Amino acid sequence: MAERKTERLMNLIFALLVSRQYLTKDQIRESIADYRDSTPQAFDRKFERDKEELRELGINVEMGQNDKYFNDEPGYRIRRDEAELPDLELTREEAAVIGLATQVWEHAGLASDSTTALVKLKAIGVDVDTSVLRMAEPKLSTDEPSFDAMWDAVTRRVPVTFVYARPNAEPMTRHLQPWGIISWHDRWYVGGFDLDRDAARIFRLSRVIGDVETQGAPGSYEIPEGTDMKEIARALFPPDPVEAAVLRIRTGRGQSLRRLAEKVTPLGDDLDEVEIRYSSRWELASEVASYGPDVVVVSPPDVREAVIQRLRAAVSGQLEGAS
């Protein structure tokens, strides 16, 4: 049922987005399979619920007439200038559109259904602008098993519990009132009120282990007015890297550092010189120190000194443990 609803919402978004005119209810029903297979009464109920859900997600469904002078039947559309998405930095509303589209396009069966919806629009004489689909073509994936459950919890405002595993830490059970799902630096996150920490938190979906369980009734909490998931992410994540560092890394080592490289220069003798940017001197020093002699800091001096301090502390701890 969740997949069918997601498919229907996605098709509704694209039908209203690509049309160059307001679509009447009859045109909308004819273009979308789930509506077309419903009785007129069931279609009206579904359509009204779907419009309301899109509006709650911040996707405005505009109502109007194609020719005001002839008192045409009212129709619906989504304005393209309000739905265009910037790259990667997504608001909660934009992430809703991309989340729906990505789920569908990552599954070939649903992709064919959305194409069918556009064909139906053309068949009944609606002028569509398919360039909007190229504009919105997603470059993200939603392979995380928890995506659908989290998405459903966000849209219905249902508290959830799940097991979360951070790097180098034991998995822990977390309790969350989810506020929204966003993409941040090519990864999906759910954000909301962490009941265990009594504060707003962000969780990476790829680190959720096992099933996401609901704990409460739909609408059992309110999302704070003015909540902006992008601002929450900026506050909780490290700032954008602005400082530059030069490292020498042994060939085949330091892969996490190499992924940050702006420039890699082979030096011979099984060494590469790598230039990266960073935001936290201590975080970079910890990463460099973890590779031992395979990574050496050339500059800046304060990062080099921080690495030396961490290595000395590690050696001192080993010596104390052996005594």
PDB file of C-alpha atoms in Angstrom:
ATOM      1  CA  MET A   1       0.000   0.000   0.000  1.00  0.00           C
ATOM      2  CA  ALA A   2       2.831   2.424   0.829  1.00  0.00           C
ATOM      3  CA  GLU A   3       4.487   1.807  -2.545  1.00  0.00           C
ATOM      4  CA  ARG A   4       1.169   2.299  -4.360  1.00  0.00           C
ATOM      5  CA  LYS A   5       0.560   5.580  -2.560  1.00  0.00           C
ATOM      6  CA  THR A   6       4.100   6.780  -3.276  1.00  0.00           C
ATOM      7  CA  GLU A   7       3.617   5.925  -6.945  1.00  0.00           C
ATOM      8  CA  ARG A   8       0.296   7.804  -7.059  1.00  0.00           C
ATOM      9  CA  LEU A   9       1.710  10.910  -5.361  1.00  0.00           C
ATOM     10  CA  MET A  10       4.714  10.934  -7.662  1.00  0.00           C
ATOM     11  CA  ASN A  11       2.499  10.629 -10.735  1.00  0.00           C
ATOM     12  CA  LEU A  12       0.283  13.419  -9.457  1.00  0.00           C
ATOM     13  CA  ILE A  13       3.283  15.672  -8.907  1.00  0.00           C
ATOM     14  CA  PHE A  14       4.613  15.123 -12.408  1.00  0.00           C
ATOM     15  CA  ALA A  15       1.200  15.356 -14.078  1.00  0.00           C
ATOM     16  CA  LEU A  16       0.597  18.743 -12.448  1.00  0.00           C
ATOM     17  CA  LEU A  17       4.185  19.850 -12.959  1.00  0.00           C
ATOM     18  CA  VAL A  18       4.674  19.102 -16.663  1.00  0.00           C
ATOM     19  CA  SER A  19       1.316  20.395 -17.886  1.00  0.00           C
ATOM     20  CA  ARG A  20       1.372  23.827 -19.521  1.00  0.00           C
ATOM     21  CA  GLN A  21      -2.245  24.349 -18.440  1.00  0.00           C
ATOM     22  CA  TYR A  22      -4.532  23.710 -15.500  1.00  0.00           C
ATOM     23  CA  LEU A  23      -5.682  20.067 -15.452  1.00  0.00           C
ATOM     24  CA  THR A  24      -9.318  19.314 -14.707  1.00  0.00           C
ATOM     25  CA  LYS A  25     -10.271  16.511 -12.365  1.00  0.00           C
ATOM     26  CA  ASP A  26     -11.307  14.373 -15.332  1.00  0.00           C
ATOM     27  CA  GLN A  27      -7.931  14.862 -17.008  1.00  0.00           C
ATOM     28  CA  ILE A  28      -6.087  14.015 -13.791  1.00  0.00           C
ATOM     29  CA  ARG A  29      -8.172  10.906 -13.225  1.00  0.00           C
ATOM     30  CA  GLU A  30      -7.633   9.716 -16.791  1.00  0.00           C
ATOM     31  CA  SER A  31      -3.852  10.172 -16.624  1.00  0.00           C
ATOM     32  CA  ILE A  32      -3.129   8.295 -13.355  1.00  0.00           C
ATOM     33  CA  ALA A  33      -3.808   4.568 -13.132  1.00  0.00           C
ATOM     34  CA  ASP A  34      -4.723   4.404  -9.437  1.00  0.00           C
ATOM     35  CA  TYR A  35      -7.288   7.169  -9.896  1.00  0.00           C
ATOM     36  CA  ARG A  36      -8.597   5.695 -13.140  1.00  0.00           C
ATOM     37  CA  ASP A  37      -9.292   2.328 -11.474  1.00  0.00           C
ATOM     38  CA  SER A  38     -11.314   3.944  -8.674  1.00  0.00           C
ATOM     39  CA  THR A  39     -14.995   4.796  -8.562  1.00  0.00           C
ATOM     40  CA  PRO A  40     -15.807   8.524  -8.946  1.00  0.00           C
ATOM     41  CA  GLN A  41     -16.444   8.800  -5.192  1.00  0.00           C
ATOM     42  CA  ALA A  42     -13.236   6.970  -4.285  1.00  0.00           C
ATOM     43  CA  PHE A  43     -11.278   9.128  -6.748  1.00  0.00           C
ATOM     44  CA  ASP A  44     -12.597  12.326  -5.163  1.00  0.00           C
ATOM     45  CA  ARG A  45     -11.585  11.127  -1.702  1.00  0.00           C
ATOM     46  CA  LYS A  46      -8.105  10.043  -2.823  1.00  0.00           C
ATOM     47  CA  PHE A  47      -7.506  13.231  -4.787  1.00  0.00           C
ATOM     48  CA  GLU A  48      -8.490  15.488  -1.891  1.00  0.00           C
ATOM     49  CA  ARG A  49      -6.290  13.518   0.547  1.00  0.00           C
ATOM     50  CA  ASP A  50      -3.344  13.574  -1.878  1.00  0.00           C
ATOM     51  CA  LYS A  51      -3.633  17.321  -2.458  1.00  0.00           C
ATOM     52  CA  GLU A  52      -3.692  17.936   1.272  1.00  0.00           C
ATOM     53  CA  GLU A  53      -0.687  15.674   1.852  1.00  0.00           C
ATOM     54  CA  LEU A  54       1.334  17.459  -0.827  1.00  0.00           C
ATOM     55  CA  ARG A  55       0.427  20.820   0.699  1.00  0.00           C
ATOM     56  CA  GLU A  56       1.499  19.595   4.146  1.00  0.00           C
ATOM     57  CA  LEU A  57       4.858  18.696   2.583  1.00  0.00           C
ATOM     58  CA  GLY A  58       5.139  22.212   1.182  1.00  0.00           C
ATOM     59  CA  ILE A  59       4.263  21.319  -2.424  1.00  0.00           C
ATOM     60  CA  ASN A  60       1.643  23.885  -3.370  1.00  0.00           C
ATOM     61  CA  VAL A  61      -1.167  22.664  -5.649  1.00  0.00           C
ATOM     62  CA  GLU A  62      -2.525  25.763  -7.370  1.00  0.00           C
ATOM     63  CA  MET A  63      -6.151  25.964  -8.494  1.00  0.00           C
ATOM     64  CA  GLY A  64      -7.233  28.099 -11.453  1.00  0.00           C
ATOM     65  CA  GLN A  65      -8.875  28.333 -14.861  1.00  0.00           C
ATOM     66  CA  ASN A  66      -7.312  28.220 -18.322  1.00  0.00           C
ATOM     67  CA  ASP A  67      -9.692  30.848 -19.706  1.00  0.00           C
ATOM     68  CA  LYS A  68     -11.274  33.121 -17.142  1.00  0.00           C
ATOM     69  CA  TYR A  69     -13.490  34.844 -19.715  1.00  0.00           C
ATOM     70  CA  PHE A  70     -15.347  31.638 -20.633  1.00  0.00           C
ATOM     71  CA  ASN A  71     -15.767  30.391 -17.052  1.00  0.00           C
ATOM     72  CA  ASP A  72     -13.888  27.132 -17.709  1.00  0.00           C
ATOM     73  CA  GLU A  73     -14.021  24.249 -15.284  1.00  0.00           C
ATOM     74  CA  PRO A  74     -11.445  24.847 -12.526  1.00  0.00           C
ATOM     75  CA  GLY A  75      -8.212  22.896 -12.781  1.00  0.00           C
ATOM     76  CA  TYR A  76      -4.978  22.240 -10.914  1.00  0.00           C
ATOM     77  CA  ARG A  77      -1.242  22.577 -11.465  1.00  0.00           C
ATOM     78  CA  ILE A  78       2.101  22.862  -9.665  1.00  0.00           C
ATOM     79  CA  ARG A  79       4.036  25.948 -10.725  1.00  0.00           C
ATOM     80  CA  ARG A  80       7.407  25.036 -12.164  1.00  0.00           C
ATOM     81  CA  ASP A  81       9.109  28.132 -10.767  1.00  0.00           C
ATOM     82  CA  GLU A  82       8.080  27.023  -7.263  1.00  0.00           C
ATOM     83  CA  ALA A  83       9.202  23.421  -7.716  1.00  0.00           C
ATOM     84  CA  GLU A  84      12.667  23.753  -9.289  1.00  0.00           C
ATOM     85  CA  LEU A  85      15.302  22.159  -7.089  1.00  0.00           C
ATOM     86  CA  PRO A  86      18.815  23.412  -6.316  1.00  0.00           C
ATOM     87  CA  ASP A  87      21.713  20.959  -6.315  1.00  0.00           C
ATOM     88  CA  LEU A  88      22.126  18.879  -3.145  1.00  0.00           C
ATOM     89  CA  GLU A  89      21.236  21.558  -0.564  1.00  0.00           C
ATOM     90  CA  LEU A  90      17.579  20.649  -0.221  1.00  0.00           C
ATOM     91  CA  THR A  91      14.931  22.146   2.006  1.00  0.00           C
ATOM     92  CA  ARG A  92      12.418  19.827   3.627  1.00  0.00           C
ATOM     93  CA  GLU A  93       9.921  20.576   0.832  1.00  0.00           C
ATOM     94  CA  GLU A  94      12.406  20.019  -1.998  1.00  0.00           C
ATOM     95  CA  ALA A  95      13.582  16.794  -0.414  1.00  0.00           C
ATOM     96  CA  ALA A  96       9.974  15.619  -0.445  1.00  0.00           C
ATOM     97  CA  VAL A  97       9.804  15.990  -4.222  1.00  0.00           C
ATOM     98  CA  ILE A  98      13.190  14.370  -4.799  1.00  0.00           C
ATOM     99  CA  GLY A  99      12.408  11.610  -2.304  1.00  0.00           C
ATOM    100  CA  LEU A 100       9.264  10.629  -4.149  1.00  0.00           C
ATOM    101  CA  ALA A 101      10.849  10.830  -7.591  1.00  0.00           C
ATOM    102  CA  THR A 102      13.960   8.948  -6.578  1.00  0.00           C
ATOM    103  CA  GLN A 103      12.063   6.079  -4.980  1.00  0.00           C
ATOM    104  CA  VAL A 104      10.100   5.651  -8.180  1.00  0.00           C
ATOM    105  CA  TRP A 105      12.921   6.023 -10.685  1.00  0.00           C
ATOM    106  CA  GLU A 106      15.146   3.639  -8.781  1.00  0.00           C
ATOM    107  CA  HIS A 107      12.554   0.922  -9.510  1.00  0.00           C
ATOM    108  CA  ALA A 108      12.013   0.210 -13.220  1.00  0.00           C
ATOM    109  CA  GLY A 109       8.449  -1.003 -12.756  1.00  0.00           C
ATOM    110  CA  LEU A 110       7.301   2.283 -11.296  1.00  0.00           C
ATOM    111  CA  ALA A 111       9.349   4.263 -13.781  1.00  0.00           C
ATOM    112  CA  SER A 112       7.297   2.759 -16.609  1.00  0.00           C
ATOM    113  CA  ASP A 113       4.079   3.699 -14.802  1.00  0.00           C
ATOM    114  CA  SER A 114       5.115   7.342 -14.539  1.00  0.00           C
ATOM    115  CA  THR A 115       5.925   7.358 -18.254  1.00  0.00           C
ATOM    116  CA  THR A 116       2.457   5.930 -18.915  1.00  0.00           C
ATOM    117  CA  ALA A 117       0.899   8.815 -16.978  1.00  0.00           C
ATOM    118  CA  LEU A 118       2.576  11.330 -19.286  1.00  0.00           C
ATOM    119  CA  VAL A 119       1.492   9.390 -22.356  1.00  0.00           C
ATOM    120  CA  LYS A 120      -2.089   9.485 -21.082  1.00  0.00           C
ATOM    121  CA  LEU A 121      -1.900  13.262 -20.680  1.00  0.00           C
ATOM    122  CA  LYS A 122      -0.710  13.656 -24.244  1.00  0.00           C
ATOM    123  CA  ALA A 123      -3.397  11.261 -25.491  1.00  0.00           C
ATOM    124  CA  ILE A 124      -6.190  13.407 -24.051  1.00  0.00           C
ATOM    125  CA  GLY A 125      -4.756  16.542 -25.652  1.00  0.00           C
ATOM    126  CA  VAL A 126      -2.832  18.075 -22.763  1.00  0.00           C
ATOM    127  CA  ASP A 127       0.293  19.995 -23.785  1.00  0.00           C
ATOM    128  CA  VAL A 128       3.123  18.793 -21.549  1.00  0.00           C
ATOM    129  CA  ASP A 129       6.635  20.116 -21.031  1.00  0.00           C
ATOM    130  CA  THR A 130       8.890  17.077 -20.512  1.00  0.00           C
ATOM    131  CA  SER A 131      11.984  19.258 -20.041  1.00  0.00           C
ATOM    132  CA  VAL A 132      10.923  19.644 -16.414  1.00  0.00           C
ATOM    133  CA  LEU A 133      11.654  15.951 -15.942  1.00  0.00           C
ATOM    134  CA  ARG A 134      15.208  16.395 -17.146  1.00  0.00           C
ATOM    135  CA  MET A 135      15.520  19.309 -14.746  1.00  0.00           C
ATOM    136  CA  ALA A 136      14.397  17.189 -11.802  1.00  0.00           C
ATOM    137  CA  GLU A 137      16.162  13.944 -12.759  1.00  0.00           C
ATOM    138  CA  PRO A 138      17.486  12.626  -9.449  1.00  0.00           C
ATOM    139  CA  LYS A 139      21.117  11.776  -8.903  1.00  0.00           C
ATOM    140  CA  LEU A 140      20.482  10.310  -5.485  1.00  0.00           C
ATOM    141  CA  SER A 141      19.416   6.814  -4.545  1.00  0.00           C
ATOM    142  CA  THR A 142      17.300   5.508  -1.716  1.00  0.00           C
ATOM    143  CA  ASP A 143      18.854   2.086  -1.293  1.00  0.00           C
ATOM    144  CA  GLU A 144      18.725   2.394   2.503  1.00  0.00           C
ATOM    145  CA  PRO A 145      16.184  -0.176   3.779  1.00  0.00           C
ATOM    146  CA  SER A 146      14.906   2.310   6.361  1.00  0.00           C
ATOM    147  CA  PHE A 147      13.969   5.008   3.841  1.00  0.00           C
ATOM    148  CA  ASP A 148      10.344   3.978   3.234  1.00  0.00           C
ATOM    149  CA  ALA A 149       9.554   3.474   6.924  1.00  0.00           C
ATOM    150  CA  MET A 150      11.139   6.802   7.892  1.00  0.00           C
ATOM    151  CA  TRP A 151       9.394   8.588   5.043  1.00  0.00           C
ATOM    152  CA  ASP A 152       6.035   7.182   6.154  1.00  0.00           C
ATOM    153  CA  ALA A 153       6.719   8.186   9.766  1.00  0.00           C
ATOM    154  CA  VAL A 154       7.611  11.738   8.729  1.00  0.00           C
ATOM    155  CA  THR A 155       4.496  12.220   6.604  1.00  0.00           C
ATOM    156  CA  ARG A 156       2.186  10.797   9.306  1.00  0.00           C
ATOM    157  CA  ARG A 157       4.058  12.274  12.312  1.00  0.00           C
ATOM    158  CA  VAL A 158       4.522   8.931  14.050  1.00  0.00           C
ATOM    159  CA  PRO A 159       7.298   8.438  16.669  1.00  0.00           C
ATOM    160  CA  VAL A 160       9.786   5.700  15.797  1.00  0.00           C
ATOM    161  CA  THR A 161      12.410   3.565  17.475  1.00  0.00           C
ATOM    162  CA  PHE A 162      15.401   2.015  15.727  1.00  0.00           C
ATOM    163  CA  VAL A 163      18.886   0.651  16.289  1.00  0.00           C
ATOM    164  CA  TYR A 164      21.606   3.076  15.211  1.00  0.00           C
ATOM    165  CA  ALA A 165      25.292   2.293  14.732  1.00  0.00           C
ATOM    166  CA  ARG A 166      27.867   5.082  14.691  1.00  0.00           C
ATOM    167  CA  PRO A 167      31.437   4.396  13.564  1.00  0.00           C
ATOM    168  CA  ASN A 168      33.584   2.786  16.268  1.00  0.00           C
ATOM    169  CA  ALA A 169      30.676   2.603  18.701  1.00  0.00           C
ATOM    170  CA  GLU A 170      28.243  -0.024  19.915  1.00  0.00           C
ATOM    171  CA  PRO A 171      24.788   0.052  18.243  1.00  0.00           C
ATOM    172  CA  MET A 172      22.191   1.816  20.384  1.00  0.00           C
ATOM    173  CA  THR A 173      18.396   1.914  20.377  1.00  0.00           C
ATOM    174  CA  ARG A 174      17.154   5.436  19.631  1.00  0.00           C
ATOM    175  CA  HIS A 175      13.722   7.028  19.981  1.00  0.00           C
ATOM    176  CA  LEU A 176      12.785   9.834  17.605  1.00  0.00           C
ATOM    177  CA  GLN A 177       9.917  12.109  16.647  1.00  0.00           C
ATOM    178  CA  PRO A 178      10.866  12.558  12.973  1.00  0.00           C
ATOM    179  CA  TRP A 179      10.425  16.023  11.440  1.00  0.00           C
ATOM    180  CA  GLY A 180      11.795  15.503   7.957  1.00  0.00           C
ATOM    181  CA  ILE A 181      14.137  13.684   5.579  1.00  0.00           C
ATOM    182  CA  ILE A 182      16.868  15.539   3.720  1.00  0.00           C
ATOM    183  CA  SER A 183      19.786  14.851   1.443  1.00  0.00           C
ATOM    184  CA  TRP A 184      23.054  16.243   2.778  1.00  0.00           C
ATOM    185  CA  HIS A 185      26.317  15.778   0.877  1.00  0.00           C
ATOM    186  CA  ASP A 186      24.923  12.902  -1.222  1.00  0.00           C
ATOM    187  CA  ARG A 187      23.509  10.961   1.745  1.00  0.00           C
ATOM    188  CA  TRP A 188      20.013  10.673   3.218  1.00  0.00           C
ATOM    189  CA  TYR A 189      19.283  11.714   6.792  1.00  0.00           C
ATOM    190  CA  VAL A 190      16.235  11.830   9.036  1.00  0.00           C
ATOM    191  CA  GLY A 191      16.020  14.659  11.507  1.00  0.00           C
ATOM    192  CA  GLY A 192      13.753  15.305  14.450  1.00  0.00           C
ATOM    193  CA  PHE A 193      13.440  15.427  18.217  1.00  0.00           C
ATOM    194  CA  ASP A 194      15.624  12.804  19.883  1.00  0.00           C
ATOM    195  CA  LEU A 195      13.721  11.621  22.951  1.00  0.00           C
ATOM    196  CA  ASP A 196      16.866  10.026  24.407  1.00  0.00           C
ATOM    197  CA  ARG A 197      18.907  13.245  24.169  1.00  0.00           C
ATOM    198  CA  ASP A 198      16.005  15.687  24.640  1.00  0.00           C
ATOM    199  CA  ALA A 199      17.230  17.712  21.668  1.00  0.00           C
ATOM    200  CA  ALA A 200      17.102  17.959  17.877  1.00  0.00           C
ATOM    201  CA  ARG A 201      19.305  15.380  16.146  1.00  0.00           C
ATOM    202  CA  ILE A 202      20.144  14.111  12.643  1.00  0.00           C
ATOM    203  CA  PHE A 203      20.569  10.403  11.830  1.00  0.00           C
ATOM    204  CA  ARG A 204      22.120   8.946   8.693  1.00  0.00           C
ATOM    205  CA  LEU A 205      19.749   6.367   7.217  1.00  0.00           C
ATOM    206  CA  SER A 206      22.530   4.053   6.061  1.00  0.00           C
ATOM    207  CA  ARG A 207      23.495   3.564   9.733  1.00  0.00           C
ATOM    208  CA  VAL A 208      20.053   2.374  10.812  1.00  0.00           C
ATOM    209  CA  ILE A 209      20.166  -1.363  11.575  1.00  0.00           C
ATOM    210  CA  GLY A 210      17.149  -3.610  11.134  1.00  0.00           C
ATOM    211  CA  ASP A 211      13.516  -2.530  11.129  1.00  0.00           C
ATOM    212  CA  VAL A 212      12.153   0.875  12.053  1.00  0.00           C
ATOM    213  CA  GLU A 213       9.306   0.404  14.545  1.00  0.00           C
ATOM    214  CA  THR A 214       6.518   2.899  15.171  1.00  0.00           C
ATOM    215  CA  GLN A 215       5.650   3.833  18.746  1.00  0.00           C
ATOM    216  CA  GLY A 216       2.512   5.917  18.861  1.00  0.00           C
ATOM    217  CA  ALA A 217      -0.443   7.125  16.861  1.00  0.00           C
ATOM    218  CA  PRO A 218      -0.272   9.272  13.716  1.00  0.00           C
ATOM    219  CA  GLY A 219      -0.174  12.978  14.539  1.00  0.00           C
ATOM    220  CA  SER A 220       0.862  12.310  18.139  1.00  0.00           C
ATOM    221  CA  TYR A 221       3.364  15.194  18.149  1.00  0.00           C
ATOM    222  CA  GLU A 222       3.741  18.577  16.499  1.00  0.00           C
ATOM    223  CA  ILE A 223       6.662  19.730  14.383  1.00  0.00           C
ATOM    224  CA  PRO A 224       7.888  23.074  15.776  1.00  0.00           C
ATOM    225  CA  GLU A 225       6.725  26.021  13.731  1.00  0.00           C
ATOM    226  CA  GLY A 226       9.404  27.338  11.405  1.00  0.00           C
ATOM    227  CA  THR A 227      11.440  24.102  11.437  1.00  0.00           C
ATOM    228  CA  ASP A 228      14.025  24.175   8.651  1.00  0.00           C
ATOM    229  CA  MET A 229      15.810  20.854   8.202  1.00  0.00           C
ATOM    230  CA  LYS A 230      18.613  22.484   6.236  1.00  0.00           C
ATOM    231  CA  GLU A 231      19.365  24.882   9.086  1.00  0.00           C
ATOM    232  CA  ILE A 232      19.279  22.030  11.602  1.00  0.00           C
ATOM    233  CA  ALA A 233      21.722  20.054   9.471  1.00  0.00           C
ATOM    234  CA  ARG A 234      24.057  23.034   9.203  1.00  0.00           C
ATOM    235  CA  ALA A 235      23.996  23.486  12.972  1.00  0.00           C
ATOM    236  CA  LEU A 236      24.628  19.805  13.776  1.00  0.00           C
ATOM    237  CA  PHE A 237      27.131  18.960  11.068  1.00  0.00           C
ATOM    238  CA  PRO A 238      30.703  20.283  10.922  1.00  0.00           C
ATOM    239  CA  PRO A 239      31.116  23.559   9.000  1.00  0.00           C
ATOM    240  CA  ASP A 240      32.188  23.488   5.374  1.00  0.00           C
ATOM    241  CA  PRO A 241      35.938  22.909   4.979  1.00  0.00           C
ATOM    242  CA  VAL A 242      37.854  26.139   4.398  1.00  0.00           C
ATOM    243  CA  GLU A 243      41.429  25.429   5.567  1.00  0.00           C
ATOM    244  CA  ALA A 244      43.962  23.693   3.278  1.00  0.00           C
ATOM    245  CA  ALA A 245      46.395  20.930   4.219  1.00  0.00           C
ATOM    246  CA  VAL A 246      49.124  19.087   2.320  1.00  0.00           C
ATOM    247  CA  LEU A 247      49.728  15.430   3.176  1.00  0.00           C
ATOM    248  CA  ARG A 248      52.077  12.746   1.948  1.00  0.00           C
ATOM    249  CA  ILE A 249      50.326   9.411   1.726  1.00  0.00           C
ATOM    250  CA  ARG A 250      51.730   6.014   0.906  1.00  0.00           C
ATOM    251  CA  THR A 251      50.300   4.505  -2.275  1.00  0.00           C
ATOM    252  CA  GLY A 252      47.197   2.437  -1.631  1.00  0.00           C
ATOM    253  CA  ARG A 253      46.668   3.867   1.864  1.00  0.00           C
ATOM    254  CA  GLY A 254      44.646   6.714   3.368  1.00  0.00           C
ATOM    255  CA  GLN A 255      41.550   6.150   1.227  1.00  0.00           C
ATOM    256  CA  SER A 256      39.263   8.292   3.404  1.00  0.00           C
ATOM    257  CA  LEU A 257      41.729  11.186   3.027  1.00  0.00           C
ATOM    258  CA  ARG A 258      42.165  10.607  -0.694  1.00  0.00           C
ATOM    259  CA  ARG A 259      38.407  10.995  -1.184  1.00  0.00           C
ATOM    260  CA  LEU A 260      38.758  14.583   0.066  1.00  0.00           C
ATOM    261  CA  ALA A 261      41.644  15.364  -2.280  1.00  0.00           C
ATOM    262  CA  GLU A 262      41.540  18.457  -4.458  1.00  0.00           C
ATOM    263  CA  LYS A 263      44.871  17.518  -6.004  1.00  0.00           C
ATOM    264  CA  VAL A 264      47.046  14.377  -5.999  1.00  0.00           C
ATOM    265  CA  THR A 265      50.685  14.524  -7.155  1.00  0.00           C
ATOM    266  CA  PRO A 266      52.734  11.291  -7.425  1.00  0.00           C
ATOM    267  CA  LEU A 267      56.177  11.784  -5.861  1.00  0.00           C
ATOM    268  CA  GLY A 268      57.714   8.385  -6.549  1.00  0.00           C
ATOM    269  CA  ASP A 269      59.087   6.071  -3.892  1.00  0.00           C
ATOM    270  CA  ASP A 270      55.522   4.798  -3.307  1.00  0.00           C
ATOM    271  CA  LEU A 271      54.306   8.236  -2.100  1.00  0.00           C
ATOM    272  CA  ASP A 272      51.673  10.734  -3.252  1.00  0.00           C
ATOM    273  CA  GLU A 273      51.309  14.354  -2.211  1.00  0.00           C
ATOM    274  CA  VAL A 274      47.651  15.099  -1.519  1.00  0.00           C
ATOM    275  CA  GLU A 275      46.016  18.506  -1.030  1.00  0.00           C
ATOM    276  CA  ILE A 276      42.738  18.566   0.918  1.00  0.00           C
ATOM    277  CA  ARG A 277      40.474  21.047   2.717  1.00  0.00           C
ATOM    278  CA  TYR A 278      39.241  20.568   6.277  1.00  0.00           C
ATOM    279  CA  SER A 279      37.075  22.298   8.869  1.00  0.00           C
ATOM    280  CA  SER A 280      38.392  20.857  12.149  1.00  0.00           C
ATOM    281  CA  ARG A 281      42.103  20.605  12.888  1.00  0.00           C
ATOM    282  CA  TRP A 282      41.531  17.992  15.597  1.00  0.00           C
ATOM    283  CA  GLU A 283      39.290  15.793  13.466  1.00  0.00           C
ATOM    284  CA  LEU A 284      41.819  15.854  10.626  1.00  0.00           C
ATOM    285  CA  ALA A 285      44.632  15.100  13.084  1.00  0.00           C
ATOM    286  CA  SER A 286      42.700  12.096  14.429  1.00  0.00           C
ATOM    287  CA  GLU A 287      42.157  10.743  10.919  1.00  0.00           C
ATOM    288  CA  VAL A 288      45.800  11.217   9.931  1.00  0.00           C
ATOM    289  CA  ALA A 289      47.089   9.680  13.166  1.00  0.00           C
ATOM    290  CA  SER A 290      44.940   6.577  12.633  1.00  0.00           C
ATOM    291  CA  TYR A 291      47.073   5.688   9.587  1.00  0.00           C
ATOM    292  CA  GLY A 292      50.328   5.755  11.568  1.00  0.00           C
ATOM    293  CA  PRO A 293      53.463   6.097   9.405  1.00  0.00           C
ATOM    294  CA  ASP A 294      51.504   5.822   6.138  1.00  0.00           C
ATOM    295  CA  VAL A 295      50.338   9.468   6.271  1.00  0.00           C
ATOM    296  CA  VAL A 296      52.524  12.491   7.103  1.00  0.00           C
ATOM    297  CA  VAL A 297      51.412  16.128   7.372  1.00  0.00           C
ATOM    298  CA  VAL A 298      53.541  18.557   5.367  1.00  0.00           C
ATOM    299  CA  SER A 299      51.473  21.649   6.230  1.00  0.00           C
ATOM    300  CA  PRO A 300      50.066  23.515   8.083  1.00  0.00           C
ATOM    301  CA  PRO A 301      52.245  23.319  11.201  1.00  0.00           C
ATOM    302  CA  ASP A 302      49.348  23.323  13.694  1.00  0.00           C
ATOM    303  CA  VAL A 303      47.820  20.196  12.122  1.00  0.00           C
ATOM    304  CA  ARG A 304      51.224  18.517  12.070  1.00  0.00           C
ATOM    305  CA  GLU A 305      51.674  19.333  15.774  1.00  0.00           C
ATOM    306  CA  ALA A 306      48.178  18.023  16.590  1.00  0.00           C
ATOM    307  CA  VAL A 307      49.015  14.709  14.883  1.00  0.00           C
ATOM    308  CA  ILE A 308      52.275  14.438  16.839  1.00  0.00           C
ATOM    309  CA  GLN A 309      50.397  15.047  20.103  1.00  0.00           C
ATOM    310  CA  ARG A 310      47.894  12.293  19.307  1.00  0.00           C
ATOM    311  CA  LEU A 311      50.628   9.826  18.358  1.00  0.00           C
ATOM    312  CA  ARG A 312      52.564  10.603  21.554  1.00  0.00           C
ATOM    313  CA  ALA A 313      49.400  10.120  23.623  1.00  0.00           C
ATOM    314  CA  ALA A 314      48.766   6.787  21.902  1.00  0.00           C
ATOM    315  CA  VAL A 315      52.335   5.589  22.552  1.00  0.00           C
ATOM    316  CA  SER A 316      52.183   6.763  26.158  1.00  0.00           C
ATOM    317  CA  GLY A 317      48.924   4.876  26.694  1.00  0.00           C
ATOM    318  CA  GLN A 318      50.446   1.694  25.282  1.00  0.00           C
ATOM    319  CA  LEU A 319      53.485   2.021  27.513  1.00  0.00           C
ATOM    320  CA  GLU A 320      51.327   2.548  30.602  1.00  0.00           C
ATOM    321  CA  GLY A 321      49.220  -0.460  29.692  1.00  0.00           C
ATOM    322  CA  ALA A 322      52.327  -2.632  29.377  1.00  0.00           C
ATOM    323  CA  SER A 323      53.826  -1.573  32.725  1.00  0.00           C
TER     324      SER A 323
END
